Coordinates of C-alpha atoms in Angstrom, one line a residue:
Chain A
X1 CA 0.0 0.0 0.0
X2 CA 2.7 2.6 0.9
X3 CA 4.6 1.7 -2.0
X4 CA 1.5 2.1 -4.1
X5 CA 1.0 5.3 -2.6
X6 CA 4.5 6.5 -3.2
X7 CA 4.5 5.6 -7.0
X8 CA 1.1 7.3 -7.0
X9 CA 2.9 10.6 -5.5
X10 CA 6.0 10.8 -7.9
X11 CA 3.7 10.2 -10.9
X12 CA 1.9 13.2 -10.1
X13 CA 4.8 14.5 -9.2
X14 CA 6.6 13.8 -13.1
X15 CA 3.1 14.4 -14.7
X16 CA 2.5 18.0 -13.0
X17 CA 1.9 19.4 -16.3
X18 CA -1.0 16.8 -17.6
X19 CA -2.5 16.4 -14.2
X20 CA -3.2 20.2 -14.3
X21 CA -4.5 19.8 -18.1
X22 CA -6.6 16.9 -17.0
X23 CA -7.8 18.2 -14.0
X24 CA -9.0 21.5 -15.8
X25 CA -10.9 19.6 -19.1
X26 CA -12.9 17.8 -16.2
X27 CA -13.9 20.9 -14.9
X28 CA -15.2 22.5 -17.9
X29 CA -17.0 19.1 -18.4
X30 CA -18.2 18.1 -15.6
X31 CA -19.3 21.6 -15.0
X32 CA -21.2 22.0 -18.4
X33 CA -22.6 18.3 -17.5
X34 CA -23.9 19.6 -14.4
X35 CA -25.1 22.7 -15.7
X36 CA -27.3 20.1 -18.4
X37 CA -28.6 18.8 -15.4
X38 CA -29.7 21.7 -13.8
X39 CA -31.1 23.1 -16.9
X40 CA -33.5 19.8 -16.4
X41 CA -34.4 20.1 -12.8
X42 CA -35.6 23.8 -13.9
X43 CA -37.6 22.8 -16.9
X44 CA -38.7 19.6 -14.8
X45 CA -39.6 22.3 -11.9
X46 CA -41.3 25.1 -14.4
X47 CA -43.3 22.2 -15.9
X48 CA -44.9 20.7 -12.7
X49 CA -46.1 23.8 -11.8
X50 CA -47.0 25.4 -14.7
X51 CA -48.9 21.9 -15.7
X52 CA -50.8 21.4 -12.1
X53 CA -52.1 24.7 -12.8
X54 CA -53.2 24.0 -15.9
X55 CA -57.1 23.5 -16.6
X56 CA -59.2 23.5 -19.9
X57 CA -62.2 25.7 -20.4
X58 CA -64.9 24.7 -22.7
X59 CA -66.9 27.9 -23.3
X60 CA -70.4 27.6 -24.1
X61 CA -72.7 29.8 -26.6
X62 CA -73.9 33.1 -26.2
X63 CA -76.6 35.0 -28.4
X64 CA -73.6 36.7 -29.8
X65 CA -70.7 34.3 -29.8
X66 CA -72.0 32.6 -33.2
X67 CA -73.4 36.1 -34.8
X68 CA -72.6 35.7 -38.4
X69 CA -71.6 31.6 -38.7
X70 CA -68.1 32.6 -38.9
X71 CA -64.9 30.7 -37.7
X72 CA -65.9 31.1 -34.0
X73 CA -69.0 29.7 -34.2
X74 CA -67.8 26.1 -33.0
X75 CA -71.1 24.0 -32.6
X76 CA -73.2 27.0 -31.9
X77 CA -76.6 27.9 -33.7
X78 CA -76.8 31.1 -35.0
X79 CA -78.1 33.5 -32.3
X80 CA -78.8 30.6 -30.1
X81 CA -77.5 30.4 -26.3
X82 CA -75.9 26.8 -25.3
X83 CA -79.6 25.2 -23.8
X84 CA -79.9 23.8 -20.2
X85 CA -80.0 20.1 -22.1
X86 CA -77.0 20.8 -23.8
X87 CA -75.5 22.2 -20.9
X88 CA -76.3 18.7 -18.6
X89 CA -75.1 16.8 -21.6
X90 CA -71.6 18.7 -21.8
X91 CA -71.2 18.2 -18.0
X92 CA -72.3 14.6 -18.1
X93 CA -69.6 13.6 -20.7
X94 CA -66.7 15.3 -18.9
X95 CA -67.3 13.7 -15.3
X96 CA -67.9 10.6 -17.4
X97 CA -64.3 10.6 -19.2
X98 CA -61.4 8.9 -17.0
X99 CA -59.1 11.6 -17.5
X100 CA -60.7 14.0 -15.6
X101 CA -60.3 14.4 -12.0
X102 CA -63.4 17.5 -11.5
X103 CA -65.6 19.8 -13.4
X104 CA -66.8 23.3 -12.1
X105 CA -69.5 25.8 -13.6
X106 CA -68.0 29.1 -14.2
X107 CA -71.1 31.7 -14.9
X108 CA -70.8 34.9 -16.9
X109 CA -71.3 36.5 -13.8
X110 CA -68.9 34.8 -11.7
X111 CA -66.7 35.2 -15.2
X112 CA -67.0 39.1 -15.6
X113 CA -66.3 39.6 -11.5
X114 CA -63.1 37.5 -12.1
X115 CA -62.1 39.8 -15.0
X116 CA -63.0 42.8 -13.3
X117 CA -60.6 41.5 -10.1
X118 CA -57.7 41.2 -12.3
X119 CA -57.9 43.9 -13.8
X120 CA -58.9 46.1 -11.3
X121 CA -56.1 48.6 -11.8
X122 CA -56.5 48.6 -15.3
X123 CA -58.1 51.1 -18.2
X124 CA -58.7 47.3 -19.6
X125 CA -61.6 47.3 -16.9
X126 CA -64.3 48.4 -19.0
X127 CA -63.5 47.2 -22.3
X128 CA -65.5 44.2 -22.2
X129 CA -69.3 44.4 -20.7
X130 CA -70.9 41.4 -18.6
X131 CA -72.8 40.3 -21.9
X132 CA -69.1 39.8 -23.6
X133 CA -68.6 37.0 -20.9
X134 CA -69.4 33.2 -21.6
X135 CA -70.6 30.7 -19.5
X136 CA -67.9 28.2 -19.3
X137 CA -67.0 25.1 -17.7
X138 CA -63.2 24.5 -16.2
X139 CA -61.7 20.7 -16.4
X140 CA -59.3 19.8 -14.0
X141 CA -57.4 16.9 -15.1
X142 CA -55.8 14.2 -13.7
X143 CA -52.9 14.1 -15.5
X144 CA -52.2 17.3 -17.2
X145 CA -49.8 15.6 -19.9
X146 CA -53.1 13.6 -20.8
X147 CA -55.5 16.2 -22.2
X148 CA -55.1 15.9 -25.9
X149 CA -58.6 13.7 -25.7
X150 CA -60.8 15.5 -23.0
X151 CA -59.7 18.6 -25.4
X152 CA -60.9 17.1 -28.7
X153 CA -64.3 15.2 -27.1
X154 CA -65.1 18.5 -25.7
X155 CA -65.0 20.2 -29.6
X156 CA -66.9 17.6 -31.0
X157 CA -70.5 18.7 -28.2
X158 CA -73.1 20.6 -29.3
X159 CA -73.7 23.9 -27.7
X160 CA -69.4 24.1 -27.1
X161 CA -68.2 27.5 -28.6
X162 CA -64.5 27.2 -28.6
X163 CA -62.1 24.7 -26.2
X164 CA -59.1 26.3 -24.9
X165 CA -56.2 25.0 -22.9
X166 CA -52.6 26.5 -22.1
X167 CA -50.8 23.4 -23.9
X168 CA -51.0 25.1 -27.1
X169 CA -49.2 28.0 -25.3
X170 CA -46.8 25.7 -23.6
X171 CA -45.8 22.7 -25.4
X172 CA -43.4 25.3 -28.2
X173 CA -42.3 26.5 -25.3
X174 CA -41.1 23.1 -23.9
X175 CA -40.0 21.9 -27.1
X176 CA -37.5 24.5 -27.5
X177 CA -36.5 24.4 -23.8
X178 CA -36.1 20.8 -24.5
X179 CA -34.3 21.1 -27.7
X180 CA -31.9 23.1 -24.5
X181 CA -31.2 20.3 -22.7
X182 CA -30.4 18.0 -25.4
X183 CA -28.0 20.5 -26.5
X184 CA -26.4 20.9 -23.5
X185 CA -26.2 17.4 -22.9
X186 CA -24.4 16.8 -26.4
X187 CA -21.9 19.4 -25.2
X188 CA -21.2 18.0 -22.2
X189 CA -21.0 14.5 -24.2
X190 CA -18.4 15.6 -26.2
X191 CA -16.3 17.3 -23.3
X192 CA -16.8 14.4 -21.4
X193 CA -15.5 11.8 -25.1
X194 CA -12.6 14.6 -25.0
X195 CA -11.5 14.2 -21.2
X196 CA -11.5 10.5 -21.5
X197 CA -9.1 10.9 -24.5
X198 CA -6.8 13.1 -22.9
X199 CA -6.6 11.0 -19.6
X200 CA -6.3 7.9 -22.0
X201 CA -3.3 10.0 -23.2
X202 CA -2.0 11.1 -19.9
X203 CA -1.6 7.0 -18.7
X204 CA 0.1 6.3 -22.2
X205 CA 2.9 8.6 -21.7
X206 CA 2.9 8.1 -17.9
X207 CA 3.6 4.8 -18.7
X208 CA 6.0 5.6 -21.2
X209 CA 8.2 7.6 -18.4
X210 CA 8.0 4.4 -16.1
X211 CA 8.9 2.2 -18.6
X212 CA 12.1 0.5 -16.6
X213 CA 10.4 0.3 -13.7
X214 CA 7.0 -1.4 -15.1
X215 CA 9.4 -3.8 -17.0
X216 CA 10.5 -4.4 -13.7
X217 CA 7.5 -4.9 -12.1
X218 CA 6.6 -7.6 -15.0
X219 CA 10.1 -9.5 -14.8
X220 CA 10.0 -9.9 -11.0
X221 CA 6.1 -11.0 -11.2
X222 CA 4.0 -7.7 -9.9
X223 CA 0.1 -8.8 -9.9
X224 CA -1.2 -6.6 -13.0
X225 CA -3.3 -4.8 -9.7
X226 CA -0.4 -3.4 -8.5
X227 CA 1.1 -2.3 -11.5
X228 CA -2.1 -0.6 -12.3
X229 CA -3.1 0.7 -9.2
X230 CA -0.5 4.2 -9.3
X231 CA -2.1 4.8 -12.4
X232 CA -5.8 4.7 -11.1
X233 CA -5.4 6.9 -8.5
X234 CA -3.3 9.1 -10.1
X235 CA -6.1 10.1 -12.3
X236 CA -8.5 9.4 -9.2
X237 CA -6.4 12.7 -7.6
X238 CA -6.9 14.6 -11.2
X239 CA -10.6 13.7 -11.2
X240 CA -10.9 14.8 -7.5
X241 CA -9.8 18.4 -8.6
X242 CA -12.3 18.7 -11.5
X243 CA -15.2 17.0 -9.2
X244 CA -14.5 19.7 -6.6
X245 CA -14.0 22.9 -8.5
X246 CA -17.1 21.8 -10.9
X247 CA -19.2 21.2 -7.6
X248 CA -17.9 24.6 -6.3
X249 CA -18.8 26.0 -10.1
X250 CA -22.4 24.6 -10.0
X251 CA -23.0 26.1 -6.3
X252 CA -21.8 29.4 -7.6
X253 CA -24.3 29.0 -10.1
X254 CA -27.0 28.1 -8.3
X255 CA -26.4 30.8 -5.5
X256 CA -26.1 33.7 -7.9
X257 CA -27.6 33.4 -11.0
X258 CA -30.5 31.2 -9.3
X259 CA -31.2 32.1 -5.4
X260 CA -29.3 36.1 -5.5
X261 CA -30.9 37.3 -8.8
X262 CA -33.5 34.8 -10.7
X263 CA -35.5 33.8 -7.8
X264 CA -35.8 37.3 -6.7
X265 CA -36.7 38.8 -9.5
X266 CA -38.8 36.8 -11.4
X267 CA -41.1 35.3 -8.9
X268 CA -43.7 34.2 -11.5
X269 CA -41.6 31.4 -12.0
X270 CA -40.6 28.2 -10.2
X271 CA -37.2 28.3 -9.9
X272 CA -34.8 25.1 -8.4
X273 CA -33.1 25.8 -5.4
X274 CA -30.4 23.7 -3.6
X275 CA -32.0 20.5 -3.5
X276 CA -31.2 20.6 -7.3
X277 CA -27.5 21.6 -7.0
X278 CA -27.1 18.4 -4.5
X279 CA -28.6 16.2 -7.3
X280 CA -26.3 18.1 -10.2
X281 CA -23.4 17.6 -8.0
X282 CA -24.1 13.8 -7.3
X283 CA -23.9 13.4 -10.9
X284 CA -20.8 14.9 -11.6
X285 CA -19.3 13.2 -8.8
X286 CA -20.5 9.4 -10.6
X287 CA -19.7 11.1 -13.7
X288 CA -16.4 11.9 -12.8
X289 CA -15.1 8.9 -10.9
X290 CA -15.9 7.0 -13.9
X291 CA -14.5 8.9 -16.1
X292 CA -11.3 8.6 -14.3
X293 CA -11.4 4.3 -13.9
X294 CA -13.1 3.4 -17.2
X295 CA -10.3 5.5 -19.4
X296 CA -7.7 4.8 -17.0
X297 CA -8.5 0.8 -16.8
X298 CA -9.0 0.5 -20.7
X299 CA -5.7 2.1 -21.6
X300 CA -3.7 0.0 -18.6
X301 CA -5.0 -3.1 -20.4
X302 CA -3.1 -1.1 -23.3
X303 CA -0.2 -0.4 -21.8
X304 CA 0.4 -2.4 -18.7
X305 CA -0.7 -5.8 -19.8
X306 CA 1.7 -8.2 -18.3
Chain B
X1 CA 12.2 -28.2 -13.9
X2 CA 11.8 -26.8 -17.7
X3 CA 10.5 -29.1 -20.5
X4 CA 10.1 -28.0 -24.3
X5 CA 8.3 -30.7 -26.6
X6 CA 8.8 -29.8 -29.8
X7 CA 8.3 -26.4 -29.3
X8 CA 7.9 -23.5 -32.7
X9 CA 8.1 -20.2 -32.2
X10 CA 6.8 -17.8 -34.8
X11 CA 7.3 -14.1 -34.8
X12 CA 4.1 -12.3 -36.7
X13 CA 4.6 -11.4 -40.1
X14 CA 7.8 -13.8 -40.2
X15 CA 8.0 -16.7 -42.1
X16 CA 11.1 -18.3 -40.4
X17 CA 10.3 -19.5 -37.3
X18 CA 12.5 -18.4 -34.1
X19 CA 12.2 -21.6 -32.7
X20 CA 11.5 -24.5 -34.9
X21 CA 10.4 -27.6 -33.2
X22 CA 12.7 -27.9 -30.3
X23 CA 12.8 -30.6 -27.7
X24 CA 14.7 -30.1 -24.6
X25 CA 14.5 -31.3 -20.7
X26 CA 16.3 -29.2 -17.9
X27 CA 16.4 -30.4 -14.3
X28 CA 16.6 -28.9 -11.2
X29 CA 19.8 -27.5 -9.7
X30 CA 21.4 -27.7 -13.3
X31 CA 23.7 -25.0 -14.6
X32 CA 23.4 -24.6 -18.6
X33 CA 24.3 -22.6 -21.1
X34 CA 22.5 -21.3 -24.2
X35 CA 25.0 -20.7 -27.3
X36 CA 24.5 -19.7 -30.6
X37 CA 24.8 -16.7 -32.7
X38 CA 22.2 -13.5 -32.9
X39 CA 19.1 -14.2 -33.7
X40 CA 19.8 -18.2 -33.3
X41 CA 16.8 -18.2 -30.9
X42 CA 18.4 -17.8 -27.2
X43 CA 16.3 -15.2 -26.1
X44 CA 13.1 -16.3 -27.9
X45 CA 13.7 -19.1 -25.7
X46 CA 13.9 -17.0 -22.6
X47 CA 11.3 -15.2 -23.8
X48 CA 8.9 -18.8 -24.0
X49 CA 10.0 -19.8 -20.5
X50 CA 8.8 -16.6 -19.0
X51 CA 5.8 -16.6 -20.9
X52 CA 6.4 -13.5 -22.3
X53 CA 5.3 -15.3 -25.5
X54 CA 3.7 -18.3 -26.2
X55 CA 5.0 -21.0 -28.1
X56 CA 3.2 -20.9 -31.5
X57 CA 3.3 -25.1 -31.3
X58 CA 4.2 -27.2 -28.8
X59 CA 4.1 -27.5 -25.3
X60 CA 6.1 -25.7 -22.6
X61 CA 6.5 -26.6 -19.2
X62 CA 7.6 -24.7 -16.5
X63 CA 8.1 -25.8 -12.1
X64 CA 5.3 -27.6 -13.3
X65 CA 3.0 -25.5 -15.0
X66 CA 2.1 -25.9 -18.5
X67 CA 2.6 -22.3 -20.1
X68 CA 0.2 -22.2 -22.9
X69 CA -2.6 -22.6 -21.3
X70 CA -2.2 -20.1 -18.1
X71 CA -4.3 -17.5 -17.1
X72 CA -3.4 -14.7 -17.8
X73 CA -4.1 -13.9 -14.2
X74 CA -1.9 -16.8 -12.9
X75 CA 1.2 -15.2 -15.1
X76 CA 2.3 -12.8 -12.5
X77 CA 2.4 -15.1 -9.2
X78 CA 4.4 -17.9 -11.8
X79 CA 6.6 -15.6 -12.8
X80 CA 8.1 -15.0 -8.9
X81 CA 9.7 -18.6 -9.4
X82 CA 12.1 -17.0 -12.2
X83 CA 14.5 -14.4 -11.8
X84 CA 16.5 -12.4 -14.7
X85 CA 19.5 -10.8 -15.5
X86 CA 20.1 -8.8 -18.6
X87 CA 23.6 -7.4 -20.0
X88 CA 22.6 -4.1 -19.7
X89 CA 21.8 -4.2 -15.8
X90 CA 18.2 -2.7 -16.0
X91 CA 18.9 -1.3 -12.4
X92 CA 16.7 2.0 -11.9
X93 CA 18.6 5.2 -11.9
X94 CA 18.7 7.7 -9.2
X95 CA 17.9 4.9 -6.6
X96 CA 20.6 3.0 -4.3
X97 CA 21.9 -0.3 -4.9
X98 CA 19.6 -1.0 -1.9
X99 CA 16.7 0.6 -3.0
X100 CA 16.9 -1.4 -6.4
X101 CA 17.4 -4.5 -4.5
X102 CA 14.1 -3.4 -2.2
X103 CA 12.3 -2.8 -5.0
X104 CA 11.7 -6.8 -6.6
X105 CA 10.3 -7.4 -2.8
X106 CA 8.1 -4.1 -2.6
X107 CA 6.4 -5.0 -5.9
X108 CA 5.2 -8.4 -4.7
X109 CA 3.7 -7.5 -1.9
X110 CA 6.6 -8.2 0.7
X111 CA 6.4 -7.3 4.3
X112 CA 8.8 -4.0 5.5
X113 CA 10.3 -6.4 8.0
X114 CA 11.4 -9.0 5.8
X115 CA 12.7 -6.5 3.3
X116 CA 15.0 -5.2 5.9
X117 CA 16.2 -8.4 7.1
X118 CA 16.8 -10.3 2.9
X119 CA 18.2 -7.1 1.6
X120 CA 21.5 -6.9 3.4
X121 CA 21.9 -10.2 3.2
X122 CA 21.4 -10.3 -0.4
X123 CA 24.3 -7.3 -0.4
X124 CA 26.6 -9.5 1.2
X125 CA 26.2 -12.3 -0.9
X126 CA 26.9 -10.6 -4.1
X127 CA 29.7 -8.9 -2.3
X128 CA 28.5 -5.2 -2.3
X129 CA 28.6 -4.6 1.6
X130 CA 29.5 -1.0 1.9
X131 CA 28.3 0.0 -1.5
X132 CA 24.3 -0.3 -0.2
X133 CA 23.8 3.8 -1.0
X134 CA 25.6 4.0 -4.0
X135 CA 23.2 4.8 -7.3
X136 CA 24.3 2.6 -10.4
X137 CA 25.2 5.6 -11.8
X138 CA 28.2 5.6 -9.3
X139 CA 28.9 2.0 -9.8
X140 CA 31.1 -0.2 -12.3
X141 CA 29.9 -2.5 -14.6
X142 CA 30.6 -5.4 -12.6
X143 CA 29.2 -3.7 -9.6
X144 CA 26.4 -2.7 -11.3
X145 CA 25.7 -6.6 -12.5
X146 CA 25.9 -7.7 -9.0
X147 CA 23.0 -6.0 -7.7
X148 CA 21.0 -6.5 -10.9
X149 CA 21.9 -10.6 -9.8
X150 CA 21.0 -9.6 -5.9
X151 CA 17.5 -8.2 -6.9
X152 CA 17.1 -11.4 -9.4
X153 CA 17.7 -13.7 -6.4
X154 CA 16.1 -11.6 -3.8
X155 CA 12.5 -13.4 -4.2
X156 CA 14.0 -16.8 -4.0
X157 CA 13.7 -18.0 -7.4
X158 CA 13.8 -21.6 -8.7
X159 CA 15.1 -20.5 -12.3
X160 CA 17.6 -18.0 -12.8
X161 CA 17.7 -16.9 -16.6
X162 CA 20.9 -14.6 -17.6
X163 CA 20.9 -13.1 -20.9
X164 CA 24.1 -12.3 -21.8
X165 CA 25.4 -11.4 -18.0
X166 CA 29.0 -10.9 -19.1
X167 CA 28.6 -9.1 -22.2
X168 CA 29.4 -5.7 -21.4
X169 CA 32.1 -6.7 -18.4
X170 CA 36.0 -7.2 -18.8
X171 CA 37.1 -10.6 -18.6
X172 CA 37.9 -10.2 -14.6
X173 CA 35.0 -8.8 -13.9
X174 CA 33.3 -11.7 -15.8
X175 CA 34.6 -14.2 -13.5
X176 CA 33.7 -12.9 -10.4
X177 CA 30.2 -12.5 -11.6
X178 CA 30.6 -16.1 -13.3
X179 CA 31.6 -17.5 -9.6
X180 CA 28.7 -15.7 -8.2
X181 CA 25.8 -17.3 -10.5
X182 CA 27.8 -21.1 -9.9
X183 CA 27.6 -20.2 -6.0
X184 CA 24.0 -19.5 -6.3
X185 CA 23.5 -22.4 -8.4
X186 CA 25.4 -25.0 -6.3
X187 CA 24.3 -23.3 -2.7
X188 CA 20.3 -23.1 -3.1
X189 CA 20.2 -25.5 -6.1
X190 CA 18.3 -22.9 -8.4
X191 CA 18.0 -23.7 -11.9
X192 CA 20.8 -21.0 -14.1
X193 CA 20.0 -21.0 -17.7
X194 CA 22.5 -18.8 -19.1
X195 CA 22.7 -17.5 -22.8
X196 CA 26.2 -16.3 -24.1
X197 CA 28.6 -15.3 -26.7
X198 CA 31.4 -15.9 -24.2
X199 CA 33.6 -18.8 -25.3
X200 CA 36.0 -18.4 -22.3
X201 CA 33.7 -19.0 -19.6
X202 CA 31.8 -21.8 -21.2
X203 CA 35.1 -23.4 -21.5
X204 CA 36.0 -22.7 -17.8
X205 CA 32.9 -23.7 -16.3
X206 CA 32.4 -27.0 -17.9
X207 CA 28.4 -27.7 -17.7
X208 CA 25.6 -28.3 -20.0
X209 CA 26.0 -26.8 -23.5
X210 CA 22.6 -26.9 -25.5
X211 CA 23.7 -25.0 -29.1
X212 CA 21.1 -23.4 -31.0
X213 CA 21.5 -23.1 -35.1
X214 CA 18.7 -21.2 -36.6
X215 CA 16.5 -22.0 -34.4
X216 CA 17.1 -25.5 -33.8
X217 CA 19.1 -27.6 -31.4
X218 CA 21.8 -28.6 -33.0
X219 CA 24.3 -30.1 -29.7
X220 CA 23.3 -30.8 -26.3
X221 CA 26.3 -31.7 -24.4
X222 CA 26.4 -32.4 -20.6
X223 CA 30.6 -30.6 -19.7
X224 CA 30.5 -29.2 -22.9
X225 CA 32.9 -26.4 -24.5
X226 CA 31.6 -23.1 -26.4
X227 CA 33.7 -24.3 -29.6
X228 CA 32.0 -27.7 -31.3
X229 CA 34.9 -29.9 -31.2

């Protein structure tokens, strides 16, 4: 062990230069893999709440709402209200489909008071009248990824003037924040392919420099363990570096991009916290053991066969 | 101790083989010596009882083992019965003769205590007492031989292989480290296969002579002489 130890020490010692170089590609990496993972806990985070909050309204006819025929007359007759059959009917069929966890009745009364409260401190206050409301019901689903068929059975009822729900708002919005991730996450691939490579490297020519010595080892019978052990923990040390200043890097991150400025600022968002940078971090630390071993063993079989 | 049944050893992309079916029995304790010219196959036989290559046909056997079919595993623990010396010393630079001497026993795994007790008596043996701190940098040829021969000895091998010990030495120098290998041969009765080019000490010592021509043994002689006659 102590003479393990000691090899381990003058390596690092002889390889000061590619230690450092090794040691700082991890960073980066591990860092931008990290930072791919927060990116995910955030649009994992902004999802779940956005999504929980999400509910579809199916509005009903007014005397106005179908007017001329025109593109927003849904299945309205012309100048016709949505009847009290129709009405039982629509609320029937929802509480009927399994997606749906409950259904409430939203008046044009109870509509207009709602718009009035929002925009209380508004010159939009007047613009619409209480006849401009609809009646509407308001679906709460059970699983808000599942509404593409509450959405379209809803269309298809008579007396439904329009169906709206915030997934056409959202779902571009994911896509691109997902297109994000997947970037980030081929970033930190390729980082991660190039610090493997370089510490693959690193063991050749450290083995290269020992030469005499691990012929020695071989002649006088040295289990292949020991002879490969030095070089495991010498990138182990160089992979300790990059774990530690890529945690410290994702902590900075977190504390003043996230907690400092984001979180303060824009509160209408769900922002991650430190929970998140915990989970980031556990990652890079898996992520950056094994990208010290795996290399490190591959290229021993290499260079250090017996 | 060391059996080779018609045993061929080809080099990749060679069509002439190193070794080309070569038969051969050594026993324990006995002292021989490999002759021939370069590239006669000597060290390709060296090479096959270390198992740093394995015979392309044949079988070789080795304390026992039979070397073709080892684990690769098992290679490193076998290879502690066999100890080697090389005309160019191999010693590491920049550490003592006892440090070089220390450094067979670390590598396996030997305890600190034993280490300290073997080594100096390994230094004594070879007849470097008082030369324990010198590098081989500060050493003679001969001086430098004799610790490569403590540190192949240190582990208590059953074979001893020398490739070419004398080769570099003057033919005083040889002697001494010719005695030296016949004392360790006759005291603990290990095995010394020795390969060389000198005619002088194969005349001298009088032991087994196995020639090899191209690859092939052409003269196995028990108190045999370098020169055929």
């Amino acid at each position: 062990m102590r003479h393990i130890l000691r090899e381990t020490w003058s390596g690092l010692k002889r390889n000061r230069a590619m230690t450092f170089a090794v040691m700082v590609t991890m960073w980066v990496s591990l860092s931008l893999f990290g930072a791919s993972v927060l990116v995910t806990e955030q649009v994992d985070t902004m999802k779940g709440r956005w999504y929980d909050q999400i509910e579809i309204s199916v509005f009903l006819c007014t005397e106005v709402s179908a007017g001329a025929g025109g593109a927003a007359a849904g299945n309205c007759e012309p100048g016709q209200e949505t009847t009290d059959a129709q009405r039982e009917l629509i609320e029937e069929r929802l509480n009927a489909n399994p997606e749906v966890a409950n259904v409430y009745y939203e008046t044009k009364a109870e509509a207009y008071e709602e718009y009035q409260r929002m925009y209380a401190n508004s010159p939009l206050v007047d613009v619409l009248s209480k006849d401009q409301m609809q009646d509407s019901f308001r679906v709460k689903l059970k699983d808000p990824e599942n509404y593409r068929g509450v959405v379209a059975e809803a269309k298809t009822l008579p007396g439904v003037q329009n169906v709206q729900d915030l997934h056409q708002v959202l779902d571009p919005l994911f896509s691109v924040l997902n297109a994000l991730i997947w970037g980030a996450r081929f970033l930190a691939a390729l980082l991660i392919l190039a610090a493997a490579t370089q510490i693959g490297n690193t063991i050749k020519l450290s083995a290269f420099t020992r030469r005499r010595e691990l012929g020695i080892m071989r002649l006088v019978g040295a289990s292949s363990t020991y002879i490969t052990m030095p070089f495991v923990m010498e990138s182990l040390v160089a992979a300790l570096g990059g774990i530690l200043l890529s945690a410290l890097t994702v902590m900075a991150c977190v504390k003043f991009v996230i907690i400092d400025r984001a979180q303060v600022s824009i509160k209408a968002l769900a922002w991650i916290g430190w929970p998140a940078a915990w989970v980031a971090i556990l990652w890079i630390a898996v992520a950056g053991v094994a990208l010290a071993v795996v290399p490190t063993l591959l290229s021993s079989r290499k260079y250090l066969a017996v | 101790m060391i059996t080779f049944e018609d045993v061929s050893a080809v080099y990749p992309g060679q069509l002439k083989p190193a070794l080309n079916r070569v038969s051969v029995q050594i026993e324990k304790g006995e002292f021989v010596f490999l002759i021939g010219s370069s590239g006669s196959g000597k060290s390709t036989f060296m090479r096959l009882i270390r198992r740093e290559q394995r015979a392309t046909a044949g079988v070789v056997y080795v304390a026992g083992k039979e070397l073709n079919s080892m684990r690769q595993w098992r290679i490193p623990e076998f290879r502690r019965q066999i100890g080697t010396v090389f005309q160019d010393f191999r010693l590491l630079p920049g550490k003592s003769a006892w440090e070089n001497i220390a450094f067979a026993m670390q590598v396996v795994g030997r305890p600190t205590k034993e280490i300290r007790a073997t080594v100096p008596e390994m230094i004594e043996m070879v007849g470097l007492t008082g030369l324990e701190n010198r590098a081989p940098e500060e050493m003679s040829g001969g001086e430098q031989q004799r610790v490569a021969i403590a540190r192949a000895v240190v582990n208590r091998p059953k074979i001893l292989l020398a490739d070419e010990p004398t080769g570099n030495l003057d033919p005083t120098t040889a002697v001494g480290i010719m005695r030296l290998l016949d004392q360790i041969n006759r005291r603990s009765s290990t095995t010394v296969i020795m390969a060389t080019h000198d005619a002088n000490v194969v005349d001298q010592m009088r032991r087994r002579v196995i020639e090899l021509v191209g690859g092939q043994i052409v003269r196995d002689q028990a108190r045999g002489v370098y020169g055929s006659d």
